[in-house]
Amino acid sequence: VSAHVGDQFGVTNQHLLSGVFGWFYFSINLGAFAAMLLIPWLLAEYGAAVAFAAPGLLMLVATVAFWSGRYRFVHIQPSGMGFLKEVFSPVGLKVLLKLSSIYIFIAVFWALFEQTGSSWVLQAQKMDRMIFGFEVLPSQIQVANPLLIMLLIPVFNSVIYPLLNKIVVLTALKKISMGLFLTTIAFTIPALIQMQIEQGLVPSIGWQILAYVILTAAEVMVSITCLEFSYTQAPKSMKSFIMALFFMSVALGNLFTSAVNFFIVNDDGSNMLTGAGYFWFFTVLMLITAILFIFLSQNYQEKTYLQEEQDRYIFYSKKF
């Protein structure tokens, strides 16, 4: 779907790409936010059968709605297996090498970001979770992310990015670089929180929410930018392939975290990294990654590939 979104824009309206990927990401998180509120309620009130059936039915509705708009979408003629010729061409291999080097750094970002559903939840269990007189469940804190995404996307597009552009020419790689440093700051907060917990204190959940705000801002600068960057930097017949490669960085990040959790276990069952040390390990790793990314981005030569108008068409035949 991400590549299909980009296909709607060519050379003549490429200036709209940044905004549209932002709103595409907004819609994804709108669904995530609604699901986080609706599904637990359905599970509690009507049981697991309804809780599983509801998103399945909604996905069916979404599929029908998407299919019904096929006569309005711009379509790119599928290249079939012919795309392999471009993948293994000198240009294709060069693009793969360049973008893969970027995605390795992005994988570290995902290694930290995805811990909001694991180590951050475990930490929240030991915090004061009272918010405006109500005690929230540890796992419910995660709803802050999609909510903040929906709030921050318009703020970044309308305020923050225009202001930053007045200070420095804001390229995609500079956005990503800033996002990586923000991730370092965001992960410093739970590390400090964990130090307080180990001292016997019960910190307010507000501190973790602050970390969510900073981490979500980093997500806006890294994830949304990578969607657009992956599309524009990929040759015409490789756009879906490169987009899939970007999404593999999410899996690689999770795999790295799993590997860390596996190798820190000693033979006697104890862990080499526990408590605050665990959070500080990832914080320092992210800082090193962000610094190294600066040097990489300085040597990266961007080249934009967009669909030409003659390559884009709309289906008008109802036989399709």
Short mmCIF file of C-alpha atoms in Angstrom, two decimals:
data_model
loop_
_atom_site.label_atom_id
_atom_site.label_comp_id
_atom_site.label_asym_id
_atom_site.label_seq_id
_atom_site.Cartn_x
_atom_site.Cartn_y
_atom_site.Cartn_z
CA VAL A 1 0.00 0.00 0.00
CA SER A 2 2.85 2.41 0.82
CA ALA A 3 4.28 2.16 -2.70
CA HIS A 4 0.78 2.53 -4.16
CA VAL A 5 0.38 5.79 -2.22
CA GLY A 6 3.57 7.11 -3.79
CA ASP A 7 2.45 5.99 -7.24
CA GLN A 8 -0.38 8.53 -7.10
CA PHE A 9 2.22 11.28 -7.47
CA GLY A 10 4.58 11.89 -10.36
CA VAL A 11 6.99 14.53 -11.55
CA THR A 12 4.32 17.24 -11.86
CA ASN A 13 3.00 16.97 -8.28
CA GLN A 14 6.00 15.57 -6.40
CA HIS A 15 5.84 18.49 -3.94
CA LEU A 16 2.81 16.80 -2.34
CA LEU A 17 4.65 13.57 -1.48
CA SER A 18 5.91 14.65 1.96
CA GLY A 19 2.46 15.69 3.09
CA VAL A 20 0.64 12.66 1.72
CA PHE A 21 2.92 10.14 3.41
CA GLY A 22 2.36 12.04 6.66
CA TRP A 23 -1.42 11.76 6.32
CA PHE A 24 -1.10 8.13 5.25
CA TYR A 25 0.77 7.48 8.50
CA PHE A 26 -1.89 9.49 10.34
CA SER A 27 -4.62 7.18 9.04
CA ILE A 28 -2.67 4.09 10.14
CA ASN A 29 -2.38 5.42 13.67
CA LEU A 30 -6.01 6.51 13.72
CA GLY A 31 -6.90 2.86 13.20
CA ALA A 32 -4.39 1.75 15.83
CA PHE A 33 -5.76 4.26 18.34
CA ALA A 34 -9.35 3.14 17.74
CA ALA A 35 -8.35 -0.52 18.03
CA MET A 36 -6.52 0.00 21.32
CA LEU A 37 -9.66 1.54 22.79
CA LEU A 38 -12.29 -0.67 21.16
CA ILE A 39 -10.83 -4.19 21.20
CA PRO A 40 -10.10 -4.42 24.98
CA TRP A 41 -13.64 -3.16 25.66
CA LEU A 42 -15.16 -5.74 23.29
CA LEU A 43 -13.06 -8.46 24.93
CA ALA A 44 -14.25 -7.48 28.40
CA GLU A 45 -17.92 -7.01 27.48
CA TYR A 46 -18.56 -9.63 24.79
CA GLY A 47 -15.69 -12.10 24.90
CA ALA A 48 -12.83 -13.17 22.65
CA ALA A 49 -15.03 -14.23 19.71
CA VAL A 50 -16.41 -10.73 19.20
CA ALA A 51 -13.05 -9.11 19.93
CA PHE A 52 -11.43 -11.14 17.13
CA ALA A 53 -14.39 -10.89 14.75
CA ALA A 54 -14.70 -7.09 14.86
CA PRO A 55 -11.29 -6.24 13.36
CA GLY A 56 -11.74 -9.02 10.81
CA LEU A 57 -15.04 -7.53 9.63
CA LEU A 58 -13.55 -4.05 9.56
CA MET A 59 -10.67 -5.33 7.43
CA LEU A 60 -13.23 -6.81 5.04
CA VAL A 61 -14.99 -3.44 4.81
CA ALA A 62 -11.65 -1.72 4.21
CA THR A 63 -10.78 -4.18 1.44
CA VAL A 64 -14.11 -3.62 -0.30
CA ALA A 65 -13.73 0.16 0.03
CA PHE A 66 -10.20 0.02 -1.39
CA TRP A 67 -11.28 -2.18 -4.31
CA SER A 68 -14.25 0.07 -5.09
CA GLY A 69 -11.87 2.97 -5.67
CA ARG A 70 -9.78 1.17 -8.28
CA TYR A 71 -11.20 3.33 -11.08
CA ARG A 72 -10.03 6.49 -9.32
CA PHE A 73 -6.48 5.44 -8.49
CA VAL A 74 -3.46 6.04 -10.65
CA HIS A 75 -1.96 2.68 -11.62
CA ILE A 76 1.54 1.73 -12.68
CA GLN A 77 1.83 -1.14 -15.13
CA PRO A 78 3.29 -4.12 -13.20
CA SER A 79 6.75 -5.07 -14.44
CA GLY A 80 6.43 -8.71 -13.38
CA MET A 81 9.68 -10.61 -12.97
CA GLY A 82 11.28 -8.05 -15.26
CA PHE A 83 12.06 -5.99 -12.18
CA LEU A 84 14.84 -8.47 -11.38
CA LYS A 85 16.72 -7.17 -14.40
CA GLU A 86 16.75 -3.71 -12.84
CA VAL A 87 17.56 -5.07 -9.37
CA PHE A 88 20.71 -6.77 -10.66
CA SER A 89 21.70 -3.94 -12.97
CA PRO A 90 24.61 -1.69 -11.92
CA VAL A 91 22.13 1.05 -10.96
CA GLY A 92 19.87 -1.34 -9.04
CA LEU A 93 22.72 -2.92 -7.09
CA LYS A 94 24.11 0.51 -6.23
CA VAL A 95 20.71 1.64 -4.92
CA LEU A 96 20.36 -1.56 -2.88
CA LEU A 97 23.78 -1.08 -1.30
CA LYS A 98 23.15 2.58 -0.50
CA LEU A 99 19.69 2.08 0.99
CA SER A 100 20.67 -1.08 2.89
CA SER A 101 23.38 0.92 4.65
CA ILE A 102 20.69 3.40 5.72
CA TYR A 103 18.28 0.69 6.88
CA ILE A 104 20.88 -0.89 9.17
CA PHE A 105 20.85 2.31 11.22
CA ILE A 106 17.06 2.48 11.07
CA ALA A 107 16.91 -1.08 12.44
CA VAL A 108 18.58 0.17 15.63
CA PHE A 109 15.84 2.79 15.94
CA TRP A 110 13.19 0.06 15.72
CA ALA A 111 15.10 -2.05 18.26
CA LEU A 112 14.49 0.72 20.78
CA PHE A 113 11.06 1.85 19.61
CA GLU A 114 9.49 -1.62 19.74
CA GLN A 115 10.40 -1.92 23.42
CA THR A 116 7.48 0.35 24.29
CA GLY A 117 5.42 -2.85 24.12
CA SER A 118 7.77 -4.86 26.33
CA SER A 119 10.35 -3.32 28.69
CA TRP A 120 8.42 -0.06 28.99
CA VAL A 121 5.25 -1.93 29.97
CA LEU A 122 7.15 -3.93 32.59
CA GLN A 123 8.57 -0.69 33.95
CA ALA A 124 5.12 0.91 34.08
CA GLN A 125 3.98 -1.87 36.44
CA LYS A 126 6.27 -0.40 39.10
CA MET A 127 5.20 3.23 38.61
CA ASP A 128 2.43 5.44 39.97
CA ARG A 129 -0.12 5.18 37.17
CA MET A 130 -2.72 7.57 38.51
CA ILE A 131 -3.81 10.09 35.84
CA PHE A 132 -6.48 12.63 36.77
CA GLY A 133 -7.77 10.35 39.53
CA PHE A 134 -7.85 7.19 37.39
CA GLU A 135 -5.33 4.36 37.50
CA VAL A 136 -4.42 3.16 34.02
CA LEU A 137 -3.19 -0.33 33.25
CA PRO A 138 0.50 -0.69 32.30
CA SER A 139 -0.32 -1.81 28.76
CA GLN A 140 -2.77 1.06 28.27
CA ILE A 141 0.07 3.60 28.31
CA GLN A 142 0.88 2.46 24.76
CA VAL A 143 -2.23 4.25 23.49
CA ALA A 144 -0.23 7.46 23.94
CA ASN A 145 1.80 6.65 20.82
CA PRO A 146 -0.93 6.67 18.13
CA LEU A 147 -2.64 9.59 19.84
CA LEU A 148 0.59 11.60 19.86
CA ILE A 149 1.28 10.64 16.24
CA MET A 150 -2.05 12.17 15.21
CA LEU A 151 -1.27 15.32 17.18
CA LEU A 152 2.35 15.71 16.11
CA ILE A 153 2.05 15.10 12.35
CA PRO A 154 0.15 18.38 11.73
CA VAL A 155 2.47 20.20 14.15
CA PHE A 156 5.59 19.00 12.34
CA ASN A 157 4.19 19.71 8.87
CA SER A 158 2.80 23.14 9.73
CA VAL A 159 5.19 24.48 12.37
CA ILE A 160 8.35 22.53 13.19
CA TYR A 161 9.57 21.66 9.68
CA PRO A 162 9.00 25.20 8.30
CA LEU A 163 10.89 26.65 11.29
CA LEU A 164 13.78 24.20 10.90
CA ASN A 165 13.94 24.96 7.17
CA LYS A 166 14.69 28.57 8.04
CA ILE A 167 17.74 27.43 10.00
CA VAL A 168 19.04 24.61 7.80
CA VAL A 169 18.11 23.00 4.49
CA LEU A 170 16.05 20.12 5.84
CA THR A 171 16.79 17.06 3.72
CA ALA A 172 15.33 13.61 4.40
CA LEU A 173 18.60 12.37 5.90
CA LYS A 174 18.80 15.36 8.23
CA LYS A 175 15.29 14.63 9.48
CA ILE A 176 16.26 11.02 10.13
CA SER A 177 19.45 12.10 11.89
CA MET A 178 17.53 14.43 14.20
CA GLY A 179 15.05 11.64 14.90
CA LEU A 180 17.83 9.26 15.93
CA PHE A 181 19.18 11.79 18.43
CA LEU A 182 15.66 12.35 19.78
CA THR A 183 15.39 8.60 20.29
CA THR A 184 18.54 8.73 22.41
CA ILE A 185 16.98 11.43 24.59
CA ALA A 186 13.70 9.52 24.81
CA PHE A 187 15.41 6.33 26.02
CA THR A 188 17.44 8.25 28.59
CA ILE A 189 14.21 8.95 30.48
CA PRO A 190 13.22 5.31 31.23
CA ALA A 191 16.85 4.66 32.16
CA LEU A 192 16.63 7.41 34.78
CA ILE A 193 13.18 6.18 35.84
CA GLN A 194 14.58 2.69 36.39
CA MET A 195 17.35 4.10 38.56
CA GLN A 196 14.69 5.69 40.78
CA ILE A 197 12.73 2.44 40.96
CA GLU A 198 15.87 0.58 42.04
CA GLN A 199 16.25 3.11 44.84
CA GLY A 200 12.82 2.15 46.15
CA LEU A 201 10.95 5.14 44.73
CA VAL A 202 7.68 5.04 42.78
CA PRO A 203 7.99 7.60 39.97
CA SER A 204 4.95 9.10 38.28
CA ILE A 205 3.85 7.62 34.96
CA GLY A 206 4.00 11.18 33.66
CA TRP A 207 7.74 10.74 33.17
CA GLN A 208 7.18 7.78 30.88
CA ILE A 209 4.54 9.76 28.98
CA LEU A 210 7.16 12.48 28.46
CA ALA A 211 9.43 9.81 26.99
CA TYR A 212 6.56 8.78 24.70
CA VAL A 213 6.22 12.37 23.46
CA ILE A 214 9.90 12.56 22.54
CA LEU A 215 9.99 9.05 21.06
CA THR A 216 6.88 9.74 18.99
CA ALA A 217 8.45 12.94 17.68
CA ALA A 218 11.42 10.81 16.68
CA GLU A 219 9.07 8.36 14.97
CA VAL A 220 7.58 11.19 12.90
CA MET A 221 11.04 12.26 11.78
CA VAL A 222 12.36 8.74 11.12
CA SER A 223 9.52 6.47 10.05
CA ILE A 224 7.45 8.84 7.91
CA THR A 225 10.56 10.27 6.30
CA CYS A 226 11.82 6.76 5.51
CA LEU A 227 8.55 5.92 3.77
CA GLU A 228 8.94 8.88 1.43
CA PHE A 229 12.71 8.40 1.10
CA SER A 230 12.36 4.71 0.25
CA TYR A 231 9.85 5.53 -2.48
CA THR A 232 11.70 8.43 -4.08
CA GLN A 233 15.16 6.82 -3.97
CA ALA A 234 14.03 3.55 -5.56
CA PRO A 235 14.15 3.07 -9.35
CA LYS A 236 10.73 2.89 -10.98
CA SER A 237 10.32 -0.89 -11.09
CA MET A 238 11.90 -1.42 -7.64
CA LYS A 239 9.68 0.78 -5.49
CA SER A 240 7.62 -1.99 -3.85
CA PHE A 241 10.77 -4.09 -3.43
CA ILE A 242 12.66 -1.26 -1.72
CA MET A 243 9.64 -0.44 0.45
CA ALA A 244 9.59 -4.09 1.58
CA LEU A 245 13.31 -3.81 2.33
CA PHE A 246 12.60 -0.82 4.57
CA PHE A 247 9.94 -2.77 6.47
CA MET A 248 12.48 -5.53 6.96
CA SER A 249 14.43 -3.07 9.11
CA VAL A 250 11.58 -3.32 11.64
CA ALA A 251 12.00 -7.09 11.76
CA LEU A 252 15.79 -6.73 11.96
CA GLY A 253 15.43 -4.35 14.91
CA ASN A 254 13.20 -6.80 16.77
CA LEU A 255 15.59 -9.63 15.93
CA PHE A 256 18.48 -7.63 17.36
CA THR A 257 16.61 -7.00 20.63
CA SER A 258 15.77 -10.70 20.86
CA ALA A 259 19.43 -11.56 20.31
CA VAL A 260 20.51 -9.14 23.05
CA ASN A 261 18.00 -10.67 25.48
CA PHE A 262 19.30 -14.14 24.58
CA PHE A 263 23.01 -13.44 24.93
CA ILE A 264 22.81 -11.45 28.19
CA VAL A 265 21.63 -14.57 30.04
CA ASN A 266 24.42 -16.25 32.01
CA ASP A 267 24.74 -20.01 32.43
CA ASP A 268 23.24 -19.79 35.93
CA GLY A 269 20.14 -18.01 34.59
CA SER A 270 21.12 -14.53 35.76
CA ASN A 271 21.35 -11.56 33.38
CA MET A 272 24.41 -9.49 32.56
CA LEU A 273 22.16 -6.51 31.86
CA THR A 274 19.44 -5.81 34.39
CA GLY A 275 17.42 -2.84 35.51
CA ALA A 276 18.80 0.55 34.53
CA GLY A 277 21.84 -1.06 32.92
CA TYR A 278 19.57 -2.60 30.29
CA PHE A 279 18.11 0.77 29.35
CA TRP A 280 21.50 2.49 29.41
CA PHE A 281 22.90 -0.15 27.02
CA PHE A 282 20.30 0.71 24.38
CA THR A 283 20.62 4.44 25.08
CA VAL A 284 24.38 4.41 24.45
CA LEU A 285 23.89 2.17 21.41
CA MET A 286 21.41 4.66 19.97
CA LEU A 287 23.77 7.58 20.61
CA ILE A 288 26.62 5.80 18.80
CA THR A 289 24.25 4.93 15.95
CA ALA A 290 23.08 8.54 15.62
CA ILE A 291 26.66 9.84 15.52
CA LEU A 292 27.75 7.29 12.91
CA PHE A 293 24.67 8.08 10.83
CA ILE A 294 25.82 11.69 10.51
CA PHE A 295 29.02 10.55 8.78
CA LEU A 296 27.12 8.17 6.53
CA SER A 297 24.56 10.78 5.49
CA GLN A 298 27.28 13.27 4.55
CA ASN A 299 28.56 10.87 1.89
CA TYR A 300 25.15 9.75 0.63
CA GLN A 301 24.23 11.08 -2.80
CA GLU A 302 20.46 11.34 -3.16
CA LYS A 303 18.85 10.62 -6.52
CA THR A 304 15.09 10.83 -6.95
CA TYR A 305 13.20 8.44 -9.21
CA LEU A 306 9.57 9.38 -9.88
CA GLN A 307 7.02 7.95 -12.25
CA GLU A 308 6.65 9.82 -15.52
CA GLU A 309 3.18 10.94 -16.52
CA GLN A 310 3.11 8.55 -19.48
CA ASP A 311 3.74 5.62 -17.12
CA ARG A 312 0.71 6.42 -14.98
CA TYR A 313 -2.83 5.56 -15.97
CA ILE A 314 -6.33 5.12 -14.51
CA PHE A 315 -8.58 2.16 -15.23
CA TYR A 316 -11.79 3.27 -16.88
CA SER A 317 -13.00 -0.12 -18.11
CA LYS A 318 -15.54 -1.72 -15.79
CA LYS A 319 -14.32 -5.10 -17.05
CA PHE A 320 -11.24 -4.83 -14.87
#
